[in-house]
Each structure stands twice: as structure tokens, then as C-alpha cells.
Amino acid sequence: QVQLVESGGGLVQPGGSLRLSCAASGSIFAFNYMGWYRQAPGKQRELVARISSGGSTLYDAAVKGRFIISRDNAKNTVYLQMNSLKYEDAAVYYCYAPGPVGGYWGQGTQVTVSS
């Protein structure tokens, strides 16, 4: 009965920054990894970043160097620091953890990039 709750989305101007949070109902240490996905209107959901239980990270090429994923096991929370935001970063961002029948997903948090 895993629950993931995202927060931190909102409206930001190009070049700005946001930090997304994903709070889990249980210990995130139990998961081999957790990740952030995003889905823009008319596009497929895509992996943005992933972090393992040991702290290893993986980024999509489109965000590498601008976004940073991190985790705080004591707080059962995963973060996505988004810097130098671009118009193409606008999407609904979802937190993910592996599990049965498609894993666990948060409700999504909207990121809007507009001047």
C-alpha cells in the first residue's frame, strides 16, 4: 500500500528553478530505485531522472546538467531540483517507484514554463 505524493510544481519563467518533492508513505530504502517521469500534452510519458538506493543517478539527455535528483531516506522523500528551465520542460511530473503491475505512481504535479 505505497502512496507517493508530489509537490512543488507551479509556474516559472524560462531560466528559473523549481524543486519538486515526492513523499512516500513507506521507506524508500525498500525500493532499488525511484524516478521522476514527465508527460507533456500530446507526448508520451518519459523518464526524466532515476536514483538508486545507493545514490547512483541517471538522467535523460534533455535534462542532464540542469536537473538534479536526490533522496533523503530518513524523510522518505525524493527530490528533483530543476534549474535553467526551458519551455520544453513544461509537463506534468510524476514520481515513480517499482512494484507489481506497473509500479507505483504519484498523482502528478504540473510544471508550467511561461514568460
PDB file of C-alpha atoms in Angstrom:
ATOM      1  CA  GLN A   1       0.000   0.000   0.000  1.00  0.00           C
ATOM      2  CA  VAL A   2       2.517   2.531  -1.218  1.00  0.00           C
ATOM      3  CA  GLN A   3       1.471   6.132  -1.620  1.00  0.00           C
ATOM      4  CA  LEU A   4       3.546   8.739  -3.421  1.00  0.00           C
ATOM      5  CA  VAL A   5       2.683  12.414  -3.167  1.00  0.00           C
ATOM      6  CA  GLU A   6       4.369  15.032  -5.328  1.00  0.00           C
ATOM      7  CA  SER A   7       4.567  18.715  -4.585  1.00  0.00           C
ATOM      8  CA  GLY A   8       6.474  21.774  -5.705  1.00  0.00           C
ATOM      9  CA  GLY A   9       5.118  22.293  -9.187  1.00  0.00           C
ATOM     10  CA  GLY A  10       3.940  25.637 -10.413  1.00  0.00           C
ATOM     11  CA  LEU A  11       4.503  28.474 -12.828  1.00  0.00           C
ATOM     12  CA  VAL A  12       8.040  29.570 -13.557  1.00  0.00           C
ATOM     13  CA  GLN A  13       9.686  31.790 -16.145  1.00  0.00           C
ATOM     14  CA  PRO A  14      12.270  30.455 -18.572  1.00  0.00           C
ATOM     15  CA  GLY A  15      15.629  30.221 -16.873  1.00  0.00           C
ATOM     16  CA  GLY A  16      14.054  29.845 -13.472  1.00  0.00           C
ATOM     17  CA  SER A  17      14.192  26.988 -10.998  1.00  0.00           C
ATOM     18  CA  LEU A  18      11.811  24.728  -9.137  1.00  0.00           C
ATOM     19  CA  ARG A  19      12.276  21.889  -6.702  1.00  0.00           C
ATOM     20  CA  LEU A  20       9.848  19.001  -6.790  1.00  0.00           C
ATOM     21  CA  SER A  21       9.334  16.687  -3.838  1.00  0.00           C
ATOM     22  CA  CYS A  22       7.963  13.166  -3.688  1.00  0.00           C
ATOM     23  CA  ALA A  23       6.975  11.947  -0.248  1.00  0.00           C
ATOM     24  CA  ALA A  24       6.475   8.209   0.160  1.00  0.00           C
ATOM     25  CA  SER A  25       4.277   6.548   2.747  1.00  0.00           C
ATOM     26  CA  GLY A  26       6.943   3.966   3.495  1.00  0.00           C
ATOM     27  CA  SER A  27      10.689   3.626   3.493  1.00  0.00           C
ATOM     28  CA  ILE A  28      12.127   4.477   0.104  1.00  0.00           C
ATOM     29  CA  PHE A  29      15.118   2.361   1.043  1.00  0.00           C
ATOM     30  CA  ALA A  30      12.918  -0.652   0.276  1.00  0.00           C
ATOM     31  CA  PHE A  31      12.991   0.295  -3.419  1.00  0.00           C
ATOM     32  CA  ASN A  32      16.001  -0.441  -5.571  1.00  0.00           C
ATOM     33  CA  TYR A  33      15.443   2.900  -7.236  1.00  0.00           C
ATOM     34  CA  MET A  34      12.949   5.716  -7.645  1.00  0.00           C
ATOM     35  CA  GLY A  35      12.425   8.049 -10.519  1.00  0.00           C
ATOM     36  CA  TRP A  36      10.778  11.095 -11.987  1.00  0.00           C
ATOM     37  CA  TYR A  37       8.820  10.952 -15.220  1.00  0.00           C
ATOM     38  CA  ARG A  38       7.068  13.688 -17.123  1.00  0.00           C
ATOM     39  CA  GLN A  39       4.361  13.915 -19.729  1.00  0.00           C
ATOM     40  CA  ALA A  40       3.686  16.941 -21.881  1.00  0.00           C
ATOM     41  CA  PRO A  41       0.442  17.408 -23.820  1.00  0.00           C
ATOM     42  CA  GLY A  42       0.389  15.197 -26.894  1.00  0.00           C
ATOM     43  CA  LYS A  43       3.579  13.396 -25.937  1.00  0.00           C
ATOM     44  CA  GLN A  44       4.456  10.095 -24.331  1.00  0.00           C
ATOM     45  CA  ARG A  45       5.486   9.852 -20.732  1.00  0.00           C
ATOM     46  CA  GLU A  46       9.248   9.864 -20.491  1.00  0.00           C
ATOM     47  CA  LEU A  47      11.857   9.184 -17.864  1.00  0.00           C
ATOM     48  CA  VAL A  48      13.490  12.339 -16.555  1.00  0.00           C
ATOM     49  CA  ALA A  49      15.791  11.018 -13.858  1.00  0.00           C
ATOM     50  CA  ARG A  50      16.328   7.989 -11.651  1.00  0.00           C
ATOM     51  CA  ILE A  51      18.171   7.415  -8.410  1.00  0.00           C
ATOM     52  CA  SER A  52      19.121   4.086  -6.872  1.00  0.00           C
ATOM     53  CA  SER A  53      19.014   3.144  -3.221  1.00  0.00           C
ATOM     54  CA  GLY A  54      22.763   3.658  -3.176  1.00  0.00           C
ATOM     55  CA  GLY A  55      22.547   7.116  -4.679  1.00  0.00           C
ATOM     56  CA  SER A  56      23.539   6.383  -8.263  1.00  0.00           C
ATOM     57  CA  THR A  57      21.746   8.639 -10.724  1.00  0.00           C
ATOM     58  CA  LEU A  58      20.645   8.519 -14.325  1.00  0.00           C
ATOM     59  CA  TYR A  59      19.321  11.436 -16.380  1.00  0.00           C
ATOM     60  CA  ASP A  60      17.644  11.875 -19.681  1.00  0.00           C
ATOM     61  CA  ALA A  61      19.926  13.692 -22.081  1.00  0.00           C
ATOM     62  CA  ALA A  62      17.492  16.585 -22.336  1.00  0.00           C
ATOM     63  CA  VAL A  63      17.872  17.475 -18.662  1.00  0.00           C
ATOM     64  CA  LYS A  64      21.375  16.309 -17.814  1.00  0.00           C
ATOM     65  CA  GLY A  65      23.390  19.158 -16.380  1.00  0.00           C
ATOM     66  CA  ARG A  66      20.283  21.151 -15.477  1.00  0.00           C
ATOM     67  CA  PHE A  67      18.313  18.817 -13.197  1.00  0.00           C
ATOM     68  CA  ILE A  68      19.474  17.052 -10.056  1.00  0.00           C
ATOM     69  CA  ILE A  69      17.701  14.111  -8.455  1.00  0.00           C
ATOM     70  CA  SER A  70      18.363  13.317  -4.819  1.00  0.00           C
ATOM     71  CA  ARG A  71      16.858  11.358  -1.973  1.00  0.00           C
ATOM     72  CA  ASP A  72      16.569  11.626   1.773  1.00  0.00           C
ATOM     73  CA  ASN A  73      15.939   8.165   3.163  1.00  0.00           C
ATOM     74  CA  ALA A  74      15.281   9.480   6.656  1.00  0.00           C
ATOM     75  CA  LYS A  75      12.461  11.643   5.305  1.00  0.00           C
ATOM     76  CA  ASN A  76      11.290   9.053   2.766  1.00  0.00           C
ATOM     77  CA  THR A  77      11.440  11.753   0.142  1.00  0.00           C
ATOM     78  CA  VAL A  78      12.874  12.079  -3.350  1.00  0.00           C
ATOM     79  CA  TYR A  79      13.614  15.469  -4.849  1.00  0.00           C
ATOM     80  CA  LEU A  80      14.067  16.863  -8.311  1.00  0.00           C
ATOM     81  CA  GLN A  81      15.875  20.171  -8.470  1.00  0.00           C
ATOM     82  CA  MET A  82      15.167  21.773 -11.826  1.00  0.00           C
ATOM     83  CA  ASN A  83      17.382  24.620 -12.965  1.00  0.00           C
ATOM     84  CA  SER A  84      17.585  26.673 -16.141  1.00  0.00           C
ATOM     85  CA  LEU A  85      14.065  25.684 -17.051  1.00  0.00           C
ATOM     86  CA  LYS A  86      13.030  25.783 -20.687  1.00  0.00           C
ATOM     87  CA  TYR A  87       9.682  25.884 -22.451  1.00  0.00           C
ATOM     88  CA  GLU A  88      10.107  22.228 -23.372  1.00  0.00           C
ATOM     89  CA  ASP A  89      10.321  21.276 -19.695  1.00  0.00           C
ATOM     90  CA  ALA A  90       6.654  22.132 -19.198  1.00  0.00           C
ATOM     91  CA  ALA A  91       4.792  18.948 -18.316  1.00  0.00           C
ATOM     92  CA  VAL A  92       3.103  17.036 -15.558  1.00  0.00           C
ATOM     93  CA  TYR A  93       5.816  15.432 -13.474  1.00  0.00           C
ATOM     94  CA  TYR A  94       5.238  12.069 -11.813  1.00  0.00           C
ATOM     95  CA  CYS A  95       7.109  10.275  -9.095  1.00  0.00           C
ATOM     96  CA  TYR A  96       7.634   6.545  -9.631  1.00  0.00           C
ATOM     97  CA  ALA A  97       8.706   3.532  -7.643  1.00  0.00           C
ATOM     98  CA  PRO A  98       8.930  -0.038  -8.962  1.00  0.00           C
ATOM     99  CA  GLY A  99       6.316  -2.534  -7.893  1.00  0.00           C
ATOM    100  CA  PRO A 100       3.717  -5.020  -9.121  1.00  0.00           C
ATOM    101  CA  VAL A 101       1.594  -4.336 -12.195  1.00  0.00           C
ATOM    102  CA  GLY A 102       3.290  -1.198 -13.389  1.00  0.00           C
ATOM    103  CA  GLY A 103       4.788   0.088 -10.196  1.00  0.00           C
ATOM    104  CA  TYR A 104       3.651   2.943  -8.023  1.00  0.00           C
ATOM    105  CA  TRP A 105       2.890   6.444  -9.252  1.00  0.00           C
ATOM    106  CA  GLY A 106       2.136   9.744  -7.662  1.00  0.00           C
ATOM    107  CA  GLN A 107      -0.758  11.930  -8.723  1.00  0.00           C
ATOM    108  CA  GLY A 108       1.492  14.259 -10.673  1.00  0.00           C
ATOM    109  CA  THR A 109       2.444  17.878 -10.236  1.00  0.00           C
ATOM    110  CA  GLN A 110       2.216  20.413 -13.032  1.00  0.00           C
ATOM    111  CA  VAL A 111       5.182  22.470 -14.132  1.00  0.00           C
ATOM    112  CA  THR A 112       4.378  25.394 -16.378  1.00  0.00           C
ATOM    113  CA  VAL A 113       7.134  27.407 -18.037  1.00  0.00           C
ATOM    114  CA  SER A 114       5.926  30.692 -19.412  1.00  0.00           C
ATOM    115  CA  SER A 115       7.221  34.194 -19.942  1.00  0.00           C
TER     116      SER A 115
END
